[in-house]
Amino acid sequence: VFAAGLCCLWTLQAMAQTGPYFPPGHVSGLPRVQPNDNTTPAGRLEEGTLRLSLEVSRADWRLETDDGPGLRVAAVSEEGGPPMIPAPLIRVEAGTHLRVTITNRLVDVPIAVFGLHSRPAGEVAPLELAGGESRTVSFEAGEPGTYLYWIREGPEPEPETIADFVEREQLAGAFVIDPVGGSPPDRILVMNIFSDPEDRADPDGDWLEGLAINGRSWPFTERISLEVGNEVRWRVVNGSERNHPMHLHGFFYSVLSRGTTTRDTIYSPQDQSLVVTETMLPRTTMLMEWTASRSGRWLFHCHLSFHVTPDIRLPGARESDPEHAHSHMAGLVLGIEVAPGPTDLIRRGEPVAVDLFANEYGDRPGYRYGFARDPGFTPDSVTDVPGPLLLFHQYQTVDVTIHNRMSIPTGVHWHGLELDAWADGVPGWSASEGRVSPVIDPGDSFTYRLALMRPGTFVYHSHLNDVDQLAGGLYGPLLVLPAGESFDPRTDHVVTWGWNHPDATRLEHVEMNGRQRQPDGYARVGEEHRFRVINISPAGRISAWLTLDGETVPVTLHAKDGADLPPHQRVAVDQLPRLGVGEAADFTWTPTTPGTYELHVGFGPDPRAHHVQRWVVEAP
């Protein structure tokens, strides 16, 4: 208890000195943080040894513009250089010896440094420095891979103290070890987070949030400029303690490796995943690769709605930046611009026209896509909750017209589809061929031309004011079938997981296929059933599993994000790997024994954290 009190007291005293917030135009007198684009490695290489001197000191971090609001933070600098967020890039070839000196210039505040050691490694004790102290470490780089190093500011938090609510994850940077001779060209993207209650006596009140990629928050993050045909390799580093499902618009990407502070797992070509969204757990890394095969403006972003909402902008940001005052995204978003060029899209036949209405109902209100103009349907409607299942075939040409019959503007993103950028559905951003996906105002409509490049399980959803509109019900499943195949709802089942409340804190705030209670399913012994599970909630990771008489029944993995897994990865598992927001996975199940089974879908094994559907299996 005494230790917890000291930790809490230190935190409160440190914040009381000036507080973390700087209003627009304020002159803090502190050195300004330089956003680190991670293109220039730190240190000096001499005869196989990298010599690097780092310092931790107070700095002024302006996440958007130089004269916008900012935060008083601790930041890392190379000796003699400006403070940087992310922390200076450490990048060496395998076989390099490193000699790193770090100095803590935070008066009366201890720090702990993690990740300054050889790779791979087990659990390594951090380097502890008191205020004003310097320490030097020497080590060999170790195995090639994508890693990170990070610094904890202050003593280790004790449970049940206010320090548990704050985040100081701006003190993290990339640590890359290349093979001898170097790696193919790549870019490094590091995500950092600073978070603190505006009123430290009320942690449940408003928060000061700094969420950034390479030191900037959207719409001020770097624009990645590419040419059609470019092969793109990114090393993505999650320097924070939060999960981030990273979604690439318009393209699939291959996951080449996944790493942590201490080790990296590099996948063989046959074991690389093909995805549109990959959840990155806290303090992890990813090496990804994709091909820019179509021109236009695209996005790469965290799919957690609370990490990209404009509500996380600092107070005064909108007023100090009139041009972007109405931006509907902020935070962990990266813009991609691919110059005009040829396309890889294939479309066949005359366009098939589909009319979809965005309707509004109830007092809260709630929203639903539907084929009907009349919004008088109930939330338990079979065809309109959460949104009608859209069924198409590979290479079919489809024009979907969204008619907005709501009292709010909207826009629709066709999540996972490879299509023209102008039809991608991010209002005011998605653009190509001189066309832009617009904000669809109440009473207006817009026609999106879809391309259906591969069979699979996909989802369409609002991409405007995501927390409100996704939790309101603006999402629905979309399936692409191989040419000539038909959909059999008796053996092919779509499971869509979403919220019905913008602050989902109880099970009744989340829905499985738009319902709390599920209708019974029926199957026969020896009959294969396919389940397509989609997580399109604003936040949270889910799984799915089957049981019989309380015992888990194995199922077979089949696809991820609409891409079929190679045969050797279609293995039996006790439950589906946990799916972050924007992720989808298919599994198959062939019952071998009659009985009453249960399909569980949700956050975890606790009955209060998942929904259950009964499945009655009869003899053949």
Coordinates of C-alpha atoms in Angstrom, one line a residue:
V1 CA 0.0 0.0 0.0
F2 CA 2.8 2.4 0.9
A3 CA 4.5 1.7 -2.5
A4 CA 1.3 2.3 -4.3
G5 CA 0.8 5.6 -2.5
L6 CA 4.3 6.7 -3.5
C7 CA 3.8 5.8 -7.1
C8 CA 0.5 7.7 -7.2
L9 CA 2.0 10.7 -5.4
W10 CA 4.9 10.8 -7.9
T11 CA 2.5 10.8 -10.8
L12 CA 0.4 13.6 -9.4
Q13 CA 3.3 15.8 -8.5
A14 CA 4.9 15.4 -11.9
M15 CA 1.7 16.3 -13.6
A16 CA 1.0 19.2 -11.3
Q17 CA 4.2 21.0 -12.3
T18 CA 2.7 22.3 -15.5
G19 CA 0.2 19.7 -16.7
P20 CA 0.7 17.9 -20.0
Y21 CA -1.4 20.2 -22.3
F22 CA -0.3 23.2 -24.3
P23 CA -2.9 25.2 -26.1
P24 CA -2.5 26.4 -29.7
G25 CA 0.2 29.1 -30.1
H26 CA 1.6 28.5 -26.6
V27 CA 5.3 29.0 -26.2
S28 CA 6.4 26.3 -23.8
G29 CA 10.2 27.0 -23.7
L30 CA 10.8 23.3 -24.2
P31 CA 12.6 21.8 -27.2
R32 CA 10.2 20.8 -29.9
V33 CA 9.7 17.1 -30.7
Q34 CA 10.8 16.2 -34.3
P35 CA 8.5 13.6 -35.9
N36 CA 10.8 10.7 -36.8
D37 CA 10.2 9.2 -40.2
N38 CA 12.5 6.3 -39.5
T39 CA 14.6 6.7 -42.6
T40 CA 17.9 7.7 -40.9
P41 CA 19.5 5.3 -38.4
A42 CA 21.0 6.8 -35.3
G43 CA 24.5 6.4 -34.1
R44 CA 27.9 6.2 -35.7
L45 CA 29.3 3.0 -37.2
E46 CA 33.0 2.5 -36.7
E47 CA 34.8 -0.7 -37.6
G48 CA 31.9 -3.0 -36.9
T49 CA 30.7 -1.2 -33.8
L50 CA 27.7 1.2 -33.6
R51 CA 28.3 3.9 -31.0
L52 CA 25.1 5.6 -29.9
S53 CA 24.3 8.1 -27.1
L54 CA 20.7 8.6 -26.2
E55 CA 19.1 11.1 -23.8
V56 CA 15.6 11.3 -22.2
S57 CA 14.3 14.8 -21.5
R58 CA 11.2 16.9 -21.4
A59 CA 9.9 18.2 -24.7
D60 CA 7.0 19.8 -26.5
W61 CA 5.1 17.4 -28.8
R62 CA 2.9 19.0 -31.4
L63 CA 1.1 16.0 -33.0
E64 CA -0.5 18.0 -35.9
T65 CA 0.9 21.4 -36.8
D66 CA 3.7 23.4 -35.3
D67 CA 1.3 26.0 -34.0
G68 CA -1.5 23.7 -33.0
P69 CA -2.0 22.3 -29.5
G70 CA 0.6 20.0 -27.9
L71 CA 1.7 17.9 -25.0
R72 CA 4.4 18.1 -22.5
V73 CA 6.1 14.7 -22.7
A74 CA 9.3 12.9 -22.1
A75 CA 11.1 12.1 -25.4
V76 CA 14.3 10.4 -26.5
S77 CA 17.0 12.2 -28.5
E78 CA 20.4 11.3 -29.9
E79 CA 23.0 13.3 -28.0
G80 CA 23.2 16.8 -29.5
G81 CA 20.0 16.3 -31.6
P82 CA 16.4 17.1 -31.2
P83 CA 14.0 15.0 -29.2
M84 CA 12.2 12.6 -31.4
I85 CA 8.9 10.6 -31.5
P86 CA 9.2 7.7 -32.2
A87 CA 12.6 7.3 -30.4
P88 CA 15.6 7.3 -32.7
L89 CA 15.9 4.4 -35.1
I90 CA 18.4 1.7 -34.2
R91 CA 19.3 -0.2 -37.4
V92 CA 22.3 -2.4 -38.0
E93 CA 23.4 -5.5 -39.9
A94 CA 23.7 -8.9 -38.1
G95 CA 27.2 -9.2 -36.6
T96 CA 27.4 -5.6 -35.5
H97 CA 28.5 -4.8 -32.0
L98 CA 26.5 -2.0 -30.3
R99 CA 27.7 0.3 -27.5
V100 CA 24.8 2.4 -26.3
T101 CA 24.9 5.1 -23.6
I102 CA 21.6 6.4 -22.3
T103 CA 21.3 9.4 -20.0
N104 CA 18.2 10.2 -18.0
R105 CA 17.8 14.0 -17.9
L106 CA 14.4 13.8 -16.1
V107 CA 15.0 15.4 -12.7
D108 CA 13.9 13.1 -9.9
V109 CA 12.1 10.7 -12.2
P110 CA 13.5 7.2 -12.8
I111 CA 13.3 5.4 -16.1
A112 CA 13.6 1.8 -17.1
V113 CA 14.9 0.9 -20.6
F114 CA 13.8 -2.3 -22.4
G115 CA 15.3 -3.9 -25.5
L116 CA 18.9 -2.8 -25.5
H117 CA 20.3 -6.4 -25.8
S118 CA 21.1 -9.1 -28.3
R119 CA 18.3 -11.0 -30.1
P120 CA 16.7 -13.4 -29.7
A121 CA 16.4 -13.3 -25.9
G122 CA 14.2 -14.6 -23.1
E123 CA 13.1 -12.3 -20.3
V124 CA 15.7 -9.6 -19.9
A125 CA 15.8 -7.2 -16.9
P126 CA 15.5 -3.5 -17.9
L127 CA 18.2 -1.0 -17.6
E128 CA 17.2 1.1 -14.5
L129 CA 18.3 4.8 -14.3
A130 CA 17.6 7.3 -11.6
G131 CA 17.1 11.0 -12.5
G132 CA 20.4 12.4 -13.9
E133 CA 22.1 9.0 -14.2
S134 CA 23.9 7.6 -17.3
R135 CA 24.5 4.0 -18.1
T136 CA 26.3 2.2 -21.0
V137 CA 25.6 -1.3 -22.3
S138 CA 27.5 -3.3 -25.0
F139 CA 26.0 -6.3 -26.9
E140 CA 26.0 -8.1 -30.2
A141 CA 23.0 -7.4 -32.5
G142 CA 21.9 -11.0 -32.9
E143 CA 19.5 -12.4 -35.4
P144 CA 17.9 -10.4 -38.3
G145 CA 14.4 -9.2 -37.7
T146 CA 12.1 -6.3 -36.7
Y147 CA 12.1 -5.5 -33.0
L148 CA 11.5 -2.5 -30.7
Y149 CA 13.0 -0.8 -27.7
W150 CA 11.0 1.2 -25.2
I151 CA 11.3 3.2 -22.0
R152 CA 9.1 3.3 -18.9
E153 CA 8.9 6.7 -17.3
G154 CA 8.7 6.6 -13.6
P155 CA 8.5 3.6 -11.2
E156 CA 6.7 0.4 -12.2
P157 CA 3.0 1.1 -11.6
E158 CA 1.3 -0.7 -8.7
P159 CA -2.2 -2.2 -9.1
E160 CA -5.2 0.0 -8.3
T161 CA -3.4 3.3 -8.6
I162 CA -4.1 6.2 -10.9
A163 CA -0.8 5.5 -12.7
D164 CA -2.6 2.5 -14.2
F165 CA -4.7 4.9 -16.2
V166 CA -1.9 6.9 -17.9
E167 CA 0.1 5.9 -20.9
R168 CA 3.6 7.1 -21.8
E169 CA 4.3 5.0 -24.9
Q170 CA 5.8 7.8 -26.9
L171 CA 9.1 6.6 -25.5
A172 CA 9.4 3.7 -27.9
G173 CA 11.3 3.2 -31.2
A174 CA 12.2 0.6 -33.8
F175 CA 15.2 -1.7 -33.6
V176 CA 15.9 -3.4 -36.9
I177 CA 18.6 -6.0 -37.6
D178 CA 19.2 -6.5 -41.3
P179 CA 20.9 -9.6 -42.7
V180 CA 24.5 -9.1 -43.8
G181 CA 24.4 -7.2 -47.0
G182 CA 21.2 -5.4 -46.1
S183 CA 17.4 -5.9 -46.7
P184 CA 15.2 -5.0 -49.7
P185 CA 14.0 -1.4 -49.5
D186 CA 11.3 -0.8 -46.9
R187 CA 9.7 1.8 -44.7
I188 CA 9.3 1.7 -40.9
L189 CA 6.1 2.8 -39.3
V190 CA 6.0 3.1 -35.5
M191 CA 2.8 3.7 -33.5
N192 CA 3.1 5.7 -30.2
I193 CA 0.5 6.7 -27.7
F194 CA 0.3 9.2 -24.8
S195 CA -2.9 9.3 -22.7
D196 CA -3.9 11.1 -19.6
P197 CA -7.1 12.3 -18.0
E198 CA -7.8 16.0 -18.4
D199 CA -8.9 16.0 -14.8
R200 CA -6.7 13.6 -12.9
A201 CA -9.2 13.5 -10.1
D202 CA -11.7 12.0 -12.6
P203 CA -10.2 9.2 -14.7
D204 CA -13.6 8.5 -16.2
G205 CA -13.9 12.0 -17.6
D206 CA -12.3 13.4 -20.8
W207 CA -8.8 12.4 -21.8
L208 CA -5.9 14.0 -23.5
E209 CA -4.8 11.6 -26.2
G210 CA -1.8 11.5 -28.5
L211 CA -2.0 8.7 -31.0
A212 CA 0.6 8.9 -33.8
I213 CA 2.3 7.1 -36.6
N214 CA 5.9 8.2 -36.9
G215 CA 5.2 11.2 -34.6
R216 CA 2.1 12.6 -36.4
S217 CA -1.6 12.2 -36.1
W218 CA -4.0 12.1 -39.1
P219 CA -4.6 14.2 -41.2
F220 CA -1.0 15.3 -40.7
T221 CA 0.7 11.9 -41.0
E222 CA 3.1 11.4 -43.9
R223 CA 1.6 10.7 -47.3
I224 CA 3.2 7.6 -48.8
S225 CA 3.7 8.2 -52.6
L226 CA 3.9 5.2 -54.9
E227 CA 3.8 4.2 -58.5
V228 CA 1.6 1.5 -60.0
G229 CA 3.5 -1.8 -59.8
N230 CA 5.6 -0.8 -56.8
E231 CA 6.3 -3.7 -54.4
V232 CA 5.9 -2.2 -50.9
R233 CA 7.5 -3.5 -47.7
W234 CA 6.6 -2.0 -44.4
R235 CA 8.0 -2.8 -40.9
V236 CA 5.1 -1.9 -38.6
V237 CA 6.0 -1.4 -34.9
N238 CA 3.3 -1.2 -32.2
G239 CA 5.1 0.7 -29.5
S240 CA 2.0 1.0 -27.4
E241 CA 0.2 -1.2 -24.8
R242 CA -3.0 -1.4 -26.9
N243 CA -4.1 -3.8 -29.6
H244 CA -4.2 -2.4 -33.2
P245 CA -6.0 -4.3 -36.0
M246 CA -4.1 -2.8 -39.0
H247 CA -6.3 -2.5 -42.1
L248 CA -5.1 -1.8 -45.7
H249 CA -7.8 -0.4 -48.0
G250 CA -8.1 -1.9 -51.5
F251 CA -5.3 -4.5 -51.3
F252 CA -4.3 -7.7 -49.6
Y253 CA -0.9 -7.9 -48.0
S254 CA 1.4 -10.7 -47.0
V255 CA 2.6 -11.0 -43.4
L256 CA 6.3 -11.9 -43.7
S257 CA 7.1 -11.9 -40.0
R258 CA 5.8 -11.1 -36.5
G259 CA 8.0 -10.0 -33.7
T260 CA 8.3 -8.6 -30.2
T261 CA 10.9 -6.7 -28.1
T262 CA 13.0 -9.9 -27.8
R263 CA 12.5 -12.1 -30.9
D264 CA 11.1 -12.2 -34.4
T265 CA 9.5 -15.1 -36.2
I266 CA 10.2 -14.9 -40.0
Y267 CA 7.7 -17.0 -42.0
S268 CA 8.6 -19.3 -44.9
P269 CA 6.8 -18.3 -48.1
Q270 CA 4.2 -21.1 -47.7
D271 CA 3.4 -20.0 -44.2
Q272 CA 2.9 -16.3 -44.9
S273 CA -0.7 -15.0 -44.3
L274 CA -2.6 -13.1 -46.9
V275 CA -4.8 -10.5 -45.1
V276 CA -6.5 -7.1 -45.3
T277 CA -6.4 -6.7 -41.5
E278 CA -3.9 -8.1 -39.0
T279 CA -4.2 -7.4 -35.3
M280 CA -1.0 -6.3 -33.6
L281 CA -0.8 -7.0 -29.9
P282 CA 1.0 -4.7 -27.5
R283 CA 4.7 -4.1 -28.1
T284 CA 4.8 -6.3 -31.2
T285 CA 6.1 -5.8 -34.8
M286 CA 5.2 -6.9 -38.3
L287 CA 7.0 -7.1 -41.6
M288 CA 4.4 -6.9 -44.4
E289 CA 4.5 -6.7 -48.2
W290 CA 2.0 -5.7 -50.9
T291 CA 1.9 -4.5 -54.5
A292 CA 0.4 -1.2 -55.4
S293 CA -1.5 -2.5 -58.4
R294 CA -4.0 0.3 -58.8
S295 CA -3.8 4.1 -58.7
G296 CA -5.6 6.4 -56.4
R297 CA -5.7 7.5 -52.7
W298 CA -5.9 4.7 -50.1
L299 CA -5.6 4.3 -46.4
F300 CA -3.7 2.1 -43.9
H301 CA -5.1 2.5 -40.4
C302 CA -6.0 0.9 -37.1
H303 CA -9.5 -0.4 -37.3
L304 CA -10.4 0.3 -33.7
S305 CA -12.9 3.1 -34.0
F306 CA -11.7 4.8 -30.9
H307 CA -8.2 5.1 -32.3
V308 CA -9.2 6.9 -35.4
T309 CA -12.1 9.1 -34.2
P310 CA -11.8 12.9 -34.4
D311 CA -12.8 13.0 -30.7
I312 CA -9.2 12.1 -29.8
R313 CA -7.8 15.3 -31.2
L314 CA -6.5 17.7 -28.5
P315 CA -8.6 20.6 -27.3
G316 CA -8.3 23.5 -29.7
A317 CA -7.1 21.4 -32.7
R318 CA -10.2 22.0 -34.8
E319 CA -10.2 25.8 -34.0
S320 CA -6.5 26.1 -34.9
D321 CA -6.9 24.2 -38.1
P322 CA -10.0 25.3 -40.0
E323 CA -9.1 23.4 -43.1
H324 CA -9.4 20.1 -41.3
A325 CA -11.9 21.1 -38.7
H326 CA -14.5 18.7 -40.1
S327 CA -12.2 15.8 -40.7
H328 CA -14.0 12.6 -39.7
M329 CA -10.8 10.7 -38.8
A330 CA -7.7 11.3 -36.6
G331 CA -5.0 9.3 -34.9
L332 CA -3.5 6.1 -36.3
V333 CA -4.2 6.7 -40.0
L334 CA -1.7 6.8 -42.9
G335 CA -2.5 8.1 -46.4
I336 CA -1.3 6.4 -49.5
E337 CA -1.2 8.0 -53.0
V338 CA -0.5 5.8 -56.0
A339 CA 0.2 7.8 -59.2
P340 CA -2.0 7.1 -62.3
G341 CA -1.3 3.9 -64.1
P342 CA -2.8 0.6 -65.4
T343 CA -5.1 -1.4 -63.2
D344 CA -5.3 -5.1 -62.3
L345 CA -9.0 -5.2 -62.0
I346 CA -11.1 -7.7 -63.9
R347 CA -14.8 -7.2 -64.5
R348 CA -17.1 -9.2 -66.8
G349 CA -20.6 -8.6 -68.1
E350 CA -23.0 -5.7 -67.9
P351 CA -23.3 -4.0 -64.5
V352 CA -25.9 -5.4 -62.1
A353 CA -27.7 -2.7 -60.3
V354 CA -28.4 -3.0 -56.5
D355 CA -30.3 -0.4 -54.5
L356 CA -29.5 -0.3 -50.8
F357 CA -31.2 2.1 -48.4
A358 CA -29.6 3.5 -45.2
N359 CA -32.6 3.7 -42.9
E360 CA -33.1 5.2 -39.4
Y361 CA -35.5 3.9 -36.7
G362 CA -36.2 4.3 -33.0
D363 CA -35.5 6.9 -30.5
R364 CA -31.8 6.3 -29.9
P365 CA -31.7 6.3 -33.0
G366 CA -30.6 3.1 -34.7
Y367 CA -29.5 2.6 -38.3
R368 CA -29.8 -0.3 -40.7
Y369 CA -29.1 -0.9 -44.4
G370 CA -32.0 -2.6 -46.2
F371 CA -33.4 -3.3 -49.6
A372 CA -36.6 -1.4 -48.5
R373 CA -37.2 2.3 -48.7
D374 CA -39.6 2.2 -45.7
P375 CA -37.6 2.3 -42.4
G376 CA -40.5 0.7 -40.5
F377 CA -38.7 -2.7 -40.1
T378 CA -38.0 -4.0 -36.6
P379 CA -34.5 -4.7 -35.2
D380 CA -35.2 -8.4 -35.4
S381 CA -36.0 -8.4 -39.2
V382 CA -34.4 -11.4 -40.8
T383 CA -33.3 -9.6 -44.0
D384 CA -32.3 -6.2 -42.6
V385 CA -30.4 -6.9 -39.4
P386 CA -27.5 -6.1 -39.3
G387 CA -27.7 -5.4 -43.0
P388 CA -28.8 -7.6 -45.9
L389 CA -26.4 -10.3 -47.1
L390 CA -25.1 -9.2 -50.4
L391 CA -24.3 -12.2 -52.7
F392 CA -22.2 -11.7 -55.8
H393 CA -19.9 -13.8 -58.1
Q394 CA -16.3 -13.5 -58.9
Y395 CA -15.5 -10.9 -61.7
Q396 CA -19.2 -9.8 -61.8
T397 CA -19.7 -6.1 -62.4
V398 CA -21.9 -4.5 -59.7
D399 CA -23.2 -1.0 -59.2
V400 CA -24.5 -0.5 -55.6
T401 CA -26.5 2.7 -55.1
I402 CA -26.7 3.8 -51.5
H403 CA -29.8 5.9 -50.8
N404 CA -29.4 7.9 -47.5
R405 CA -32.8 8.0 -45.8
M406 CA -31.3 8.9 -42.4
S407 CA -31.0 12.3 -40.7
I408 CA -27.2 12.1 -40.7
P409 CA -24.6 12.0 -43.5
T410 CA -22.8 8.7 -44.3
G411 CA -20.5 6.9 -46.6
V412 CA -19.9 3.2 -47.2
H413 CA -16.6 1.3 -47.3
W414 CA -16.4 -2.1 -49.1
H415 CA -14.0 -3.7 -46.6
G416 CA -11.7 -6.3 -48.2
L417 CA -12.7 -5.7 -51.8
E418 CA -10.0 -4.9 -54.4
L419 CA -11.7 -2.1 -56.4
D420 CA -11.2 1.4 -57.9
A421 CA -10.1 3.9 -55.3
W422 CA -12.9 6.3 -56.0
A423 CA -15.4 3.6 -54.9
D424 CA -13.5 2.6 -51.8
G425 CA -15.9 4.7 -49.7
V426 CA -13.8 6.9 -47.4
P427 CA -15.7 10.2 -47.8
G428 CA -13.6 13.0 -49.2
W429 CA -10.5 10.9 -49.4
S430 CA -10.9 7.8 -51.6
A431 CA -10.2 9.1 -55.1
S432 CA -9.0 8.1 -58.6
E433 CA -9.7 8.9 -62.2
G434 CA -10.9 12.3 -61.2
R435 CA -13.7 10.9 -59.0
V436 CA -14.0 11.0 -55.2
S437 CA -16.1 9.0 -52.7
P438 CA -18.4 11.7 -51.3
V439 CA -20.1 12.3 -48.1
I440 CA -23.7 11.1 -48.8
D441 CA -25.9 13.7 -47.2
P442 CA -29.5 13.0 -46.0
G443 CA -31.7 12.6 -49.0
D444 CA -28.8 12.0 -51.4
S445 CA -27.5 8.9 -53.0
F446 CA -24.2 7.7 -54.5
T447 CA -23.4 4.7 -56.8
Y448 CA -20.3 2.6 -56.0
R449 CA -18.9 0.3 -58.7
L450 CA -17.6 -2.8 -57.1
A451 CA -14.9 -5.2 -58.4
L452 CA -15.1 -8.8 -57.1
M453 CA -11.6 -10.1 -57.6
R454 CA -11.7 -13.2 -55.4
P455 CA -14.3 -15.5 -53.8
G456 CA -14.6 -15.0 -50.0
T457 CA -16.2 -13.4 -47.0
F458 CA -16.3 -9.6 -46.8
V459 CA -18.2 -6.8 -45.1
Y460 CA -19.5 -3.4 -46.0
H461 CA -19.9 -0.7 -43.3
S462 CA -20.1 3.0 -42.7
H463 CA -16.8 4.9 -42.8
L464 CA -18.1 8.2 -41.3
N465 CA -18.4 8.9 -37.6
D466 CA -17.6 5.2 -37.0
V467 CA -18.3 4.8 -33.3
D468 CA -21.8 6.1 -33.7
Q469 CA -22.7 4.6 -37.0
L470 CA -21.2 1.2 -36.6
A471 CA -22.7 0.9 -33.1
G472 CA -26.0 2.1 -34.6
G473 CA -26.0 -0.8 -37.0
L474 CA -24.5 0.4 -40.3
Y475 CA -22.8 -2.8 -41.4
G476 CA -23.6 -6.0 -43.3
P477 CA -21.9 -9.1 -44.8
L478 CA -20.9 -9.5 -48.4
L479 CA -20.0 -12.8 -50.0
V480 CA -18.3 -13.4 -53.3
L481 CA -18.9 -16.9 -54.8
P482 CA -16.9 -18.6 -57.5
A483 CA -18.5 -18.4 -60.9
G484 CA -21.2 -21.0 -61.3
E485 CA -21.6 -21.7 -57.6
S486 CA -24.7 -21.0 -55.6
F487 CA -25.2 -20.1 -52.0
D488 CA -26.9 -22.7 -49.8
P489 CA -28.1 -21.1 -46.5
R490 CA -28.7 -24.6 -45.1
T491 CA -25.0 -25.3 -44.9
D492 CA -23.3 -21.9 -45.3
H493 CA -23.7 -19.6 -42.3
V494 CA -22.6 -16.0 -41.8
V495 CA -21.9 -14.8 -38.3
T496 CA -21.6 -11.0 -38.0
W497 CA -20.5 -9.6 -34.6
G498 CA -21.3 -6.0 -33.8
W499 CA -22.4 -3.5 -31.1
N500 CA -25.8 -1.9 -30.6
H501 CA -24.5 0.8 -28.2
P502 CA -21.6 3.3 -28.6
D503 CA -20.3 2.4 -25.1
A504 CA -20.6 -1.4 -25.0
T505 CA -20.0 -2.5 -21.5
R506 CA -22.4 -5.4 -21.2
L507 CA -23.2 -8.5 -23.3
E508 CA -26.6 -7.0 -24.2
H509 CA -24.7 -4.2 -26.0
V510 CA -23.2 -6.6 -28.5
E511 CA -25.1 -8.6 -31.0
M512 CA -24.6 -11.8 -33.1
N513 CA -26.3 -11.3 -36.4
G514 CA -28.2 -8.4 -34.9
R515 CA -29.8 -10.4 -32.2
Q516 CA -29.4 -11.4 -28.5
R517 CA -31.2 -14.7 -28.9
Q518 CA -30.2 -16.9 -31.8
P519 CA -32.5 -19.3 -33.8
D520 CA -31.6 -22.9 -33.6
G521 CA -29.4 -24.4 -36.4
Y522 CA -29.8 -27.9 -37.8
A523 CA -27.3 -30.3 -39.4
R524 CA -26.9 -34.0 -40.1
V525 CA -24.0 -36.3 -39.3
G526 CA -21.5 -36.3 -42.2
E527 CA -22.7 -33.0 -43.7
E528 CA -20.1 -30.2 -44.0
H529 CA -21.1 -26.8 -42.8
R530 CA -19.2 -23.6 -43.4
F531 CA -19.2 -20.7 -40.8
R532 CA -18.1 -17.2 -41.9
V533 CA -17.3 -15.1 -38.8
I534 CA -16.9 -11.3 -39.1
N535 CA -15.9 -8.9 -36.4
I536 CA -17.1 -5.4 -37.3
S537 CA -17.6 -4.0 -33.8
P538 CA -16.0 -0.6 -32.9
A539 CA -13.6 -2.4 -30.6
G540 CA -12.7 -5.8 -29.1
R541 CA -11.4 -9.2 -30.1
I542 CA -13.6 -12.2 -30.5
S543 CA -13.4 -16.0 -31.1
A544 CA -15.7 -18.8 -32.0
W545 CA -15.9 -22.4 -30.8
L546 CA -18.2 -25.4 -30.8
T547 CA -19.0 -27.6 -27.9
L548 CA -21.0 -30.9 -27.3
D549 CA -21.9 -31.7 -23.7
G550 CA -19.5 -29.0 -22.5
E551 CA -16.5 -30.5 -24.4
T552 CA -14.8 -28.6 -27.3
V553 CA -15.4 -29.9 -30.8
P554 CA -12.6 -29.4 -33.3
V555 CA -13.3 -27.3 -36.4
T556 CA -11.2 -26.8 -39.5
L557 CA -9.7 -23.4 -40.5
H558 CA -10.5 -22.5 -44.1
A559 CA -10.0 -18.8 -44.9
K560 CA -8.9 -15.4 -43.4
D561 CA -10.3 -12.0 -44.6
G562 CA -11.7 -13.6 -47.7
A563 CA -8.5 -15.4 -48.8
D564 CA -8.5 -19.2 -48.7
L565 CA -5.7 -20.7 -46.7
P566 CA -3.3 -23.0 -48.4
P567 CA -4.1 -26.7 -47.9
H568 CA -1.4 -27.3 -45.2
Q569 CA -2.9 -24.4 -43.1
R570 CA -6.4 -25.9 -43.1
V571 CA -5.9 -27.6 -39.8
A572 CA -8.2 -28.7 -37.0
V573 CA -8.4 -26.3 -34.0
D574 CA -10.4 -26.1 -30.8
Q575 CA -11.4 -22.5 -31.5
L576 CA -11.0 -19.9 -34.1
P577 CA -7.9 -17.6 -33.6
R578 CA -9.1 -14.4 -32.0
L579 CA -10.3 -11.8 -34.5
G580 CA -9.7 -8.1 -34.1
V581 CA -12.0 -5.4 -35.5
G582 CA -12.2 -5.7 -39.3
E583 CA -11.0 -9.3 -39.4
A584 CA -13.0 -12.3 -40.8
A585 CA -12.3 -16.0 -40.8
D586 CA -14.1 -19.1 -42.1
F587 CA -14.1 -22.5 -40.6
T588 CA -15.8 -25.8 -41.6
W589 CA -17.4 -28.4 -39.4
T590 CA -18.6 -31.9 -40.3
P591 CA -20.4 -33.4 -37.3
T592 CA -19.7 -37.1 -36.6
T593 CA -22.1 -37.6 -33.7
P594 CA -25.8 -36.8 -33.2
G595 CA -26.6 -34.4 -30.4
T596 CA -27.3 -30.8 -29.4
Y597 CA -24.1 -28.7 -30.0
E598 CA -23.5 -25.1 -29.1
L599 CA -21.8 -22.5 -31.2
H600 CA -20.1 -19.9 -28.9
V601 CA -19.1 -16.5 -30.4
G602 CA -17.6 -13.6 -28.3
F603 CA -14.8 -12.2 -26.2
G604 CA -13.9 -15.3 -24.1
P605 CA -15.0 -18.4 -22.2
D606 CA -16.9 -16.5 -19.5
P607 CA -20.7 -17.0 -20.3
R608 CA -21.2 -13.3 -19.7
A609 CA -18.8 -12.5 -22.6
H610 CA -20.3 -14.5 -25.5
H611 CA -23.5 -15.4 -27.3
V612 CA -24.6 -19.0 -27.8
Q613 CA -26.5 -20.7 -30.7
R614 CA -27.9 -24.2 -30.4
W615 CA -27.2 -26.7 -33.2
V616 CA -29.2 -29.8 -33.4
V617 CA -27.4 -32.6 -35.3
E618 CA -29.5 -35.6 -36.5
A619 CA -28.4 -38.9 -37.8
P620 CA -27.9 -39.1 -41.6

